[in-house]
């Protein structure tokens, strides 16, 4: 990968996804990190003949960074090293904006307040060296009341984080009560506890249940004060979605039932499902199938979830299976995520927008994967042999 840091480029002769007319052969001009209507005289010319120029991918929820920081239980890698690796993965997969799903829980270990504080400080320190725009989705566990002060403080940071409301405490107790211990060892290892100690910690955290509604109301007020986008997570019922909507939590992330997704779409809300779900042909947890929801118009946004390459590959799969035309498939990973996260300056190729672009070679046969040739993030060009 080669990076060029000057700001003047002319991407020549590519097939450009235009928000107004679809795919057209055109030049795209870039100056000072933005798309402009004419090139500078000394702009670097980049031949894009036979290639497709698309808006950069926007990942609204990805937690694969956790594996870079904690590659094995009990093993921690310095965040500056880990995030440099994450940055390269993002750019290589055409992702120009990423919201890292930082879970703030009552758990010790990997998802503790201490780890959250360390991550936020490290990301701020390393941010100037990164190419993609790295943002944060604060995944607040609604039983983690000790973390509320941290989350409130971070909501005032720039760029403004998103805030997702998660209740994995109740879900964990329900699974254990039903005899489902499938992930108990994994959760316990992540927290640095034995399975028995982890269950004790869950039950202790669950004692805060009477205070959860007030805590949620407080965090909603804090998010409203900063203009943060709010997302619900893993909603199982229409009633749960209605309750979130009443609080102004208007993005529905990973609904567990089709009825919930349909209810959100009917209200004009964005529904997020996982890119891995698409490329695998279904959910690894047995939840609703993303491709079915897409066909039914019940999914507007795809997220990388736990696997960064999934967004590019999901769009490719949807096109190659004739599920969607390219423009609609790409909207799931670019224009629609921009709208859901209120990022008005990106998500389409238009004059005045950020020069967040991905240039693809999609000319091969059915067995040849799409290939990222160039990625531009705010006008910084990365090229791949």
Coordinates of N, CA and C in Angstrom, one line a residue, residues 54-266:
X54 N -16.7 4.8 -6.2 CA -17.8 4.7 -5.3 C -17.6 5.6 -4.1
X55 N -18.6 6.0 -3.4 CA -18.4 6.7 -2.1 C -17.7 5.7 -1.1
X56 N -16.9 6.3 -0.2 CA -16.2 5.4 0.8 C -17.3 4.8 1.7
X57 N -16.9 3.6 2.2 CA -17.8 2.8 3.1 C -17.8 3.4 4.4
X58 N -19.0 3.5 5.1 CA -19.1 4.0 6.4 C -19.6 2.8 7.3
X59 N -18.8 2.5 8.2 CA -19.1 1.4 9.1 C -19.6 1.9 10.4
X60 N -20.9 1.7 10.7 CA -21.6 2.3 11.9 C -21.4 1.5 13.1
X61 N -20.8 0.3 13.0 CA -20.6 -0.5 14.2 C -19.7 -1.6 13.9
X62 N -18.5 -1.6 14.5 CA -17.5 -2.6 14.3 C -16.7 -2.8 15.6
X63 N -16.6 -4.0 16.0 CA -15.8 -4.3 17.2 C -14.6 -5.3 17.0
X64 N -14.3 -5.4 15.7 CA -13.1 -6.3 15.4 C -11.8 -5.7 15.9
X65 N -11.8 -4.4 16.3 CA -10.6 -3.8 16.9 C -10.3 -4.5 18.2
X66 N -11.3 -5.0 18.9 CA -11.0 -5.7 20.1 C -10.0 -6.8 20.0
X67 N -10.1 -7.5 18.8 CA -9.1 -8.7 18.6 C -7.7 -8.2 18.4
X68 N -7.6 -7.0 17.9 CA -6.2 -6.4 17.7 C -5.6 -6.0 19.0
X69 N -6.5 -5.5 19.9 CA -6.0 -5.0 21.2 C -5.8 -6.2 22.2
X70 N -6.8 -7.2 22.1 CA -6.8 -8.3 23.0 C -6.8 -9.6 22.1
X71 N -5.7 -10.0 21.5 CA -5.7 -11.1 20.5 C -6.0 -12.4 21.2
X72 N -5.7 -12.5 22.5 CA -6.0 -13.7 23.3 C -6.4 -13.3 24.7
X73 N -7.2 -14.1 25.4 CA -7.5 -13.8 26.7 C -6.2 -13.5 27.6
X74 N -6.2 -12.4 28.2 CA -5.1 -12.0 29.1 C -3.9 -11.4 28.3
X75 N -4.0 -11.2 27.0 CA -3.0 -10.7 26.2 C -3.4 -9.3 25.7
X76 N -2.7 -8.2 26.0 CA -3.0 -6.9 25.6 C -1.9 -6.3 24.7
X77 N -2.3 -5.7 23.6 CA -1.3 -5.0 22.7 C -1.5 -3.5 22.8
X78 N -0.5 -2.8 22.8 CA -0.6 -1.3 22.9 C -1.5 -0.8 21.9
X79 N -2.4 0.1 22.3 CA -3.5 0.6 21.4 C -2.9 1.3 20.2
X80 N -1.8 1.9 20.3 CA -1.2 2.6 19.1 C -0.8 1.6 18.0
X81 N -0.3 0.5 18.4 CA 0.1 -0.6 17.5 C -1.2 -1.2 16.9
X82 N -2.1 -1.5 17.8 CA -3.3 -2.2 17.4 C -4.2 -1.3 16.4
X83 N -4.3 0.0 16.7 CA -5.1 0.8 15.9 C -4.5 1.1 14.6
X84 N -3.2 1.1 14.5 CA -2.5 1.3 13.2 C -2.8 0.1 12.3
X85 N -2.9 -1.1 12.9 CA -3.3 -2.3 12.1 C -4.7 -2.2 11.7
X86 N -5.6 -1.8 12.6 CA -7.0 -1.6 12.3 C -7.2 -0.6 11.1
X87 N -6.4 0.5 11.2 CA -6.5 1.5 10.2 C -6.2 0.9 8.8
X88 N -5.2 0.1 8.7 CA -4.8 -0.5 7.4 C -5.9 -1.4 6.9
X89 N -6.5 -2.2 7.9 CA -7.6 -3.1 7.5 C -8.8 -2.3 6.9
X90 N -9.1 -1.2 7.6 CA -10.2 -0.4 7.1 C -10.0 0.1 5.7
X91 N -8.9 0.8 5.5 CA -8.6 1.4 4.2 C -8.5 0.3 3.1
X92 N -7.9 -0.8 3.4 CA -7.8 -1.9 2.4 C -9.1 -2.4 2.0
X93 N -10.1 -2.3 2.9 CA -11.5 -2.8 2.6 C -12.4 -1.6 2.2
X94 N -11.9 -0.5 1.9 CA -12.7 0.6 1.4 C -13.5 1.4 2.4
X95 N -13.2 1.1 3.7 CA -13.9 1.8 4.8 C -13.2 3.1 5.1
X96 N -13.8 4.2 5.0 CA -13.2 5.5 5.2 C -13.7 6.2 6.5
X97 N -14.8 5.7 7.0 CA -15.3 6.2 8.3 C -15.7 5.0 9.1
X98 N -15.2 4.9 10.4 CA -15.5 3.7 11.2 C -15.9 4.1 12.6
X99 N -17.1 3.6 13.0 CA -17.5 3.8 14.4 C -17.1 2.5 15.2
X100 N -16.1 2.6 16.1 CA -15.7 1.5 16.8 C -16.6 1.2 18.0
X101 N -17.2 0.0 18.1 CA -18.1 -0.3 19.1 C -17.4 -0.6 20.4
X102 N -17.3 0.5 21.3 CA -16.6 0.4 22.6 C -17.6 0.0 23.7
X103 N -17.6 -1.2 24.2 CA -18.5 -1.6 25.2 C -18.1 -1.1 26.5
X104 N -19.0 -0.5 27.3 CA -18.7 -0.1 28.7 C -19.7 -0.8 29.5
X105 N -19.1 -1.8 30.3 CA -19.9 -2.7 31.0 C -19.6 -2.7 32.5
X106 N -20.3 -3.5 33.3 CA -20.0 -3.8 34.7 C -18.9 -4.8 34.7
X107 N -18.6 -5.5 33.6 CA -17.6 -6.6 33.6 C -16.2 -6.1 33.9
X108 N -15.4 -6.8 34.6 CA -14.0 -6.5 34.7 C -13.4 -6.9 33.4
X109 N -12.1 -6.7 33.2 CA -11.4 -7.2 32.0 C -11.6 -6.3 30.8
X110 N -11.8 -7.0 29.7 CA -11.7 -6.4 28.4 C -12.7 -5.3 28.2
X111 N -13.9 -5.4 28.8 CA -15.0 -4.4 28.6 C -15.2 -3.5 29.8
X112 N -14.2 -3.4 30.6 CA -14.3 -2.6 31.9 C -14.2 -1.1 31.6
X113 N -14.5 -0.4 32.6 CA -14.3 1.1 32.6 C -12.9 1.4 32.4
X114 N -12.0 0.7 33.0 CA -10.6 1.0 32.9 C -10.1 0.8 31.5
X115 N -10.5 -0.3 30.8 CA -10.1 -0.5 29.5 C -10.7 0.5 28.5
X116 N -12.0 0.9 28.8 CA -12.6 2.0 28.0 C -11.9 3.3 28.1
X117 N -11.5 3.6 29.3 CA -10.7 4.9 29.4 C -9.4 4.8 28.7
X118 N -8.7 3.7 28.8 CA -7.4 3.5 28.1 C -7.6 3.6 26.6
X119 N -8.7 3.0 26.1 CA -8.9 3.0 24.6 C -9.2 4.4 24.2
X120 N -10.0 5.2 24.9 CA -10.4 6.5 24.4 C -9.2 7.4 24.5
X121 N -8.3 7.3 25.5 CA -7.1 8.1 25.5 C -6.2 7.8 24.4
X122 N -6.0 6.5 24.2 CA -5.0 6.0 23.2 C -5.5 6.4 21.8
X123 N -6.8 6.3 21.5 CA -7.3 6.7 20.2 C -7.1 8.2 19.9
X124 N -7.4 9.0 20.9 CA -7.1 10.4 20.8 C -5.7 10.7 20.5
X125 N -4.8 10.0 21.1 CA -3.4 10.2 20.9 C -2.9 9.8 19.5
X126 N -3.4 8.7 19.0 CA -2.9 8.1 17.8 C -3.7 8.6 16.6
X127 N -4.8 9.3 16.8 CA -5.7 9.7 15.7 C -5.0 10.5 14.6
X128 N -4.1 11.4 14.9 CA -3.4 12.1 13.8 C -2.6 11.3 12.8
X129 N -2.2 10.1 13.3 CA -1.5 9.2 12.4 C -2.3 8.2 11.6
X130 N -3.6 8.3 11.8 CA -4.5 7.3 11.1 C -5.1 8.0 9.8
X131 N -5.4 7.1 8.9 CA -5.9 7.6 7.6 C -7.4 7.7 7.5
X132 N -8.1 6.6 7.9 CA -9.5 6.6 8.0 C -10.0 7.5 9.1
X133 N -11.3 7.9 9.1 CA -11.8 8.7 10.2 C -12.3 7.7 11.2
X134 N -11.7 7.7 12.4 CA -12.0 6.7 13.5 C -12.9 7.4 14.5
X135 N -14.2 7.0 14.6 CA -15.1 7.5 15.5 C -15.5 6.4 16.5
X136 N -16.3 6.7 17.5 CA -16.7 5.7 18.5 C -18.2 5.6 18.6
X137 N -18.6 4.3 18.7 CA -20.0 4.1 19.2 C -19.9 3.6 20.6
X138 N -20.3 4.4 21.6 CA -20.3 4.0 23.0 C -21.4 3.0 23.3
X139 N -21.1 1.8 23.4 CA -22.0 0.7 23.7 C -22.2 0.6 25.2
X140 N -23.1 1.4 25.7 CA -23.3 1.4 27.2 C -24.3 0.3 27.6
X141 N -23.8 -0.5 28.5 CA -24.6 -1.6 29.1 C -25.5 -0.9 30.2
X142 N -26.8 -1.0 30.0 CA -27.7 -0.2 30.8 C -27.7 -0.6 32.3
X143 N -27.0 -1.6 32.7 CA -26.8 -2.0 34.1 C -25.5 -1.5 34.6
X144 N -24.7 -0.9 33.8 CA -23.3 -0.4 34.2 C -23.4 1.0 34.6
X145 N -24.0 1.2 35.8 CA -24.3 2.6 36.3 C -23.0 3.3 36.7
X146 N -22.0 2.6 37.1 CA -20.7 3.2 37.4 C -20.0 3.8 36.2
X147 N -20.4 3.4 35.0 CA -19.8 3.9 33.8 C -20.5 5.2 33.2
X148 N -21.6 5.6 33.9 CA -22.4 6.7 33.3 C -21.6 8.0 33.2
X149 N -20.8 8.3 34.2 CA -20.0 9.5 34.2 C -19.0 9.6 33.1
X150 N -18.4 8.4 32.8 CA -17.4 8.4 31.7 C -18.1 8.6 30.4
X151 N -19.3 7.9 30.2 CA -20.0 8.0 28.9 C -20.5 9.4 28.7
X152 N -21.0 10.0 29.8 CA -21.4 11.4 29.7 C -20.3 12.3 29.3
X153 N -19.1 12.1 29.8 CA -18.0 13.0 29.5 C -17.6 12.8 28.0
X154 N -17.5 11.5 27.6 CA -17.1 11.2 26.2 C -18.1 11.7 25.2
X155 N -19.4 11.8 25.6 CA -20.4 12.3 24.6 C -20.0 13.8 24.2
X156 N -19.3 14.5 25.0 CA -18.9 15.8 24.7 C -17.6 15.9 23.9
X157 N -17.0 14.8 23.5 CA -15.8 14.8 22.7 C -16.0 15.1 21.3
X158 N -15.0 15.4 20.5 CA -15.1 15.6 19.1 C -14.2 14.6 18.4
X159 N -14.6 13.9 17.3 CA -16.0 14.0 16.9 C -17.0 13.3 17.8
X160 N -18.2 13.8 17.8 CA -19.2 13.3 18.8 C -19.4 11.8 18.6
X161 N -19.3 11.0 19.7 CA -19.6 9.6 19.5 C -21.1 9.3 19.3
X162 N -21.4 8.2 18.9 CA -22.8 7.7 18.9 C -23.0 6.9 20.3
X163 N -24.3 6.8 20.7 CA -24.5 6.1 21.9 C -25.5 5.0 21.7
X164 N -25.1 3.7 21.9 CA -26.0 2.6 21.8 C -26.3 2.0 23.2
X165 N -27.6 1.7 23.3 CA -28.1 1.2 24.6 C -28.2 -0.3 24.5
X166 N -27.4 -1.0 25.4 CA -27.3 -2.5 25.4 C -27.8 -3.0 26.7
X167 N -28.6 -4.1 26.6 CA -28.9 -4.9 27.9 C -28.5 -6.3 27.6
X168 N -27.2 -6.6 27.8 CA -26.8 -8.0 27.7 C -26.9 -8.7 29.1
X169 N -27.2 -7.9 30.1 CA -27.3 -8.5 31.5 C -28.5 -9.4 31.6
X170 N -29.7 -8.8 31.2 CA -30.9 -9.6 31.2 C -30.8 -10.8 30.3
X171 N -30.3 -10.5 29.1 CA -30.2 -11.6 28.1 C -29.3 -12.7 28.6
X172 N -28.2 -12.4 29.2 CA -27.3 -13.5 29.8 C -28.1 -14.3 30.8
X173 N -28.8 -13.7 31.7 CA -29.5 -14.4 32.7 C -30.6 -15.3 32.1
X174 N -31.2 -14.8 31.1 CA -32.3 -15.6 30.4 C -31.7 -16.8 29.7
X175 N -30.5 -16.6 29.1 CA -29.9 -17.8 28.4 C -29.5 -18.8 29.4
X176 N -28.9 -18.4 30.5 CA -28.4 -19.3 31.5 C -29.6 -20.1 32.1
X177 N -30.7 -19.3 32.4 CA -31.9 -19.9 33.0 C -32.5 -21.0 32.1
X178 N -32.3 -20.8 30.8 CA -32.8 -21.7 29.8 C -31.8 -22.9 29.5
X179 N -30.7 -22.9 30.2 CA -29.7 -23.9 30.1 C -28.8 -23.7 28.9
X180 N -28.8 -22.5 28.4 CA -27.9 -22.2 27.2 C -26.6 -21.6 27.8
X181 N -25.5 -22.4 27.9 CA -24.2 -22.0 28.4 C -23.2 -21.9 27.3
X182 N -23.7 -21.8 26.1 CA -22.8 -21.9 24.9 C -21.7 -20.9 24.9
X183 N -21.9 -19.7 25.3 CA -20.9 -18.6 25.3 C -20.4 -18.3 26.7
X184 N -20.8 -19.0 27.7 CA -20.4 -18.7 29.0 C -18.9 -18.6 29.2
X185 N -18.2 -19.7 28.7 CA -16.7 -19.7 28.8 C -16.1 -18.5 28.2
X186 N -16.6 -18.1 27.0 CA -16.1 -17.0 26.2 C -16.2 -15.7 27.0
X187 N -17.4 -15.5 27.5 CA -17.7 -14.3 28.3 C -16.8 -14.2 29.5
X188 N -16.7 -15.3 30.2 CA -15.9 -15.4 31.4 C -14.4 -15.1 31.1
X189 N -13.9 -15.7 30.1 CA -12.5 -15.5 29.7 C -12.3 -14.0 29.4
X190 N -13.2 -13.4 28.7 CA -13.1 -12.0 28.3 C -13.0 -11.1 29.6
X191 N -13.7 -11.5 30.6 CA -13.7 -10.7 31.9 C -12.6 -11.2 32.8
X192 N -11.9 -12.2 32.5 CA -10.8 -12.7 33.3 C -11.4 -13.4 34.6
X193 N -12.5 -14.1 34.4 CA -13.2 -14.7 35.6 C -13.4 -16.2 35.2
X194 N -13.6 -17.0 36.2 CA -14.1 -18.4 36.0 C -15.6 -18.3 35.6
X195 N -16.2 -19.3 34.9 CA -17.6 -19.2 34.6 C -18.5 -19.0 35.9
X196 N -18.1 -19.7 36.9 CA -18.9 -19.5 38.2 C -18.9 -18.1 38.7
X197 N -17.7 -17.5 38.7 CA -17.5 -16.1 39.2 C -18.2 -15.2 38.2
X198 N -18.2 -15.5 36.9 CA -18.9 -14.6 36.0 C -20.4 -14.6 36.3
X199 N -21.0 -15.7 36.5 CA -22.4 -15.8 36.8 C -22.7 -15.0 38.0
X200 N -21.9 -15.1 39.0 CA -22.1 -14.3 40.3 C -22.1 -12.8 40.0
X201 N -21.1 -12.4 39.1 CA -21.0 -11.0 38.7 C -22.3 -10.5 38.0
X202 N -22.8 -11.4 37.1 CA -24.0 -11.1 36.3 C -25.2 -10.9 37.3
X203 N -25.3 -11.8 38.2 CA -26.4 -11.7 39.2 C -26.3 -10.5 40.1
X204 N -25.1 -10.1 40.4 CA -24.8 -8.9 41.2 C -25.2 -7.7 40.4
X205 N -24.8 -7.6 39.2 CA -25.1 -6.5 38.3 C -26.7 -6.4 38.1
X206 N -27.3 -7.5 38.0 CA -28.8 -7.5 37.7 C -29.6 -6.9 38.9
X207 N -29.0 -6.9 40.1 CA -29.7 -6.3 41.2 C -30.0 -4.8 41.0
X208 N -29.3 -4.2 40.0 CA -29.5 -2.8 39.7 C -30.8 -2.5 38.9
X209 N -31.5 -3.6 38.5 CA -32.7 -3.5 37.6 C -33.7 -2.4 38.0
X210 N -34.0 -2.2 39.3 CA -35.0 -1.1 39.6 C -34.5 0.3 39.2
X211 N -33.2 0.5 39.0 CA -32.7 1.8 38.7 C -32.4 2.0 37.2
X212 N -32.6 0.9 36.4 CA -32.2 1.0 35.0 C -33.1 2.1 34.3
X213 N -34.4 2.1 34.4 CA -35.1 3.1 33.7 C -34.7 4.6 33.9
X214 N -34.4 4.9 35.2 CA -33.9 6.2 35.5 C -32.5 6.5 34.8
X215 N -31.7 5.4 34.9 CA -30.3 5.6 34.3 C -30.4 5.8 32.8
X216 N -31.3 5.1 32.1 CA -31.5 5.2 30.7 C -32.0 6.7 30.4
X217 N -33.0 7.1 31.1 CA -33.5 8.5 30.9 C -32.4 9.5 31.1
X218 N -31.5 9.3 32.1 CA -30.4 10.3 32.3 C -29.4 10.3 31.1
X219 N -29.1 9.1 30.5 CA -28.2 9.0 29.4 C -28.8 9.5 28.1
X220 N -30.1 9.3 28.0 CA -30.8 9.9 26.8 C -30.7 11.4 26.9
X221 N -30.9 12.0 28.0 CA -30.8 13.5 28.2 C -29.4 13.9 27.8
X222 N -28.4 13.2 28.3 CA -27.0 13.6 28.0 C -26.7 13.5 26.5
X223 N -27.3 12.5 25.8 CA -27.1 12.4 24.4 C -27.8 13.5 23.6
X224 N -29.0 13.8 24.0 CA -29.7 14.9 23.4 C -28.9 16.2 23.5
X225 N -28.3 16.4 24.6 CA -27.5 17.7 24.9 C -26.4 17.8 23.9
X226 N -25.8 16.7 23.5 CA -24.6 16.8 22.6 C -25.0 16.5 21.1
X227 N -26.2 16.2 20.9 CA -26.6 15.8 19.5 C -26.2 14.5 19.1
X228 N -25.8 13.6 20.0 CA -25.3 12.3 19.7 C -26.5 11.4 19.1
X229 N -26.1 10.6 18.0 CA -27.0 9.7 17.5 C -27.2 8.5 18.5
X230 N -28.5 8.1 18.7 CA -28.7 7.1 19.7 C -29.3 5.8 19.0
X231 N -28.8 4.7 19.4 CA -29.2 3.4 18.8 C -29.7 2.4 19.8
X232 N -30.7 1.7 19.5 CA -31.1 0.6 20.4 C -30.4 -0.7 19.8
X233 N -30.3 -1.7 20.7 CA -29.5 -2.9 20.3 C -30.3 -4.1 20.7
X234 N -30.4 -5.1 19.8 CA -30.9 -6.4 20.0 C -32.3 -6.4 20.6
X235 N -33.2 -5.5 20.0 CA -34.6 -5.5 20.4 C -35.3 -6.7 20.0
X236 N -36.1 -7.3 20.9 CA -36.8 -8.6 20.5 C -38.3 -8.4 20.2
X237 N -38.8 -7.2 20.7 CA -40.3 -7.0 20.5 C -40.6 -5.6 20.0
X238 N -41.7 -5.5 19.4 CA -42.2 -4.2 18.9 C -42.4 -3.3 20.0
X239 N -42.8 -3.8 21.2 CA -43.0 -2.9 22.4 C -41.7 -2.3 22.8
X240 N -40.6 -3.1 22.7 CA -39.3 -2.6 23.1 C -38.9 -1.4 22.1
X241 N -39.1 -1.6 20.8 CA -38.8 -0.6 19.8 C -39.6 0.6 20.1
X242 N -40.9 0.5 20.4 CA -41.8 1.6 20.7 C -41.3 2.4 21.9
X243 N -40.8 1.7 22.9 CA -40.3 2.3 24.1 C -39.0 3.1 23.8
X244 N -38.2 2.6 23.0 CA -37.0 3.3 22.6 C -37.3 4.5 21.7
X245 N -38.2 4.4 20.8 CA -38.7 5.5 20.0 C -39.2 6.6 20.8
X246 N -39.9 6.3 21.9 CA -40.5 7.4 22.7 C -39.4 8.2 23.4
X247 N -38.2 7.6 23.6 CA -37.1 8.3 24.2 C -36.3 9.0 23.2
X248 N -36.6 8.9 21.9 CA -35.8 9.5 20.8 C -34.6 8.6 20.3
X249 N -34.6 7.4 20.7 CA -33.6 6.4 20.2 C -34.2 5.9 18.9
X250 N -33.7 6.5 17.8 CA -34.4 6.2 16.6 C -33.7 5.5 15.5
X251 N -32.6 4.8 15.9 CA -31.9 3.9 15.0 C -32.0 2.5 15.7
X252 N -32.4 1.5 14.9 CA -32.7 0.2 15.4 C -31.5 -0.7 14.9
X253 N -30.7 -1.2 15.8 CA -29.5 -1.9 15.5 C -29.7 -3.4 15.9
X254 N -29.5 -4.2 14.9 CA -29.6 -5.7 15.1 C -30.8 -6.2 15.8
X255 N -32.0 -5.8 15.3 CA -33.2 -6.3 15.8 C -33.2 -7.8 15.7
X256 N -33.9 -8.5 16.7 CA -33.8 -10.0 16.7 C -35.0 -10.6 16.0
X257 N -36.0 -9.8 15.6 CA -37.2 -10.4 15.0 C -37.5 -9.5 13.8
X258 N -38.0 -10.1 12.7 CA -38.4 -9.4 11.5 C -39.5 -8.3 11.8
X259 N -40.4 -8.7 12.7 CA -41.5 -7.8 13.1 C -41.0 -6.4 13.6
X260 N -39.9 -6.5 14.4 CA -39.3 -5.3 14.9 C -38.7 -4.5 13.8
X261 N -38.0 -5.1 12.9 CA -37.4 -4.4 11.8 C -38.5 -3.7 10.9
X262 N -39.5 -4.5 10.6 CA -40.6 -3.9 9.8 C -41.3 -2.7 10.5
X263 N -41.5 -2.8 11.8 CA -42.1 -1.7 12.6 C -41.2 -0.5 12.6
X264 N -39.9 -0.7 12.6 CA -39.0 0.5 12.6 C -39.0 1.1 11.2
X265 N -39.0 0.3 10.1 CA -39.0 0.8 8.8 C -40.3 1.6 8.5
X266 N -41.4 1.1 9.0 CA -42.7 1.7 8.8 C -42.7 3.1 9.4

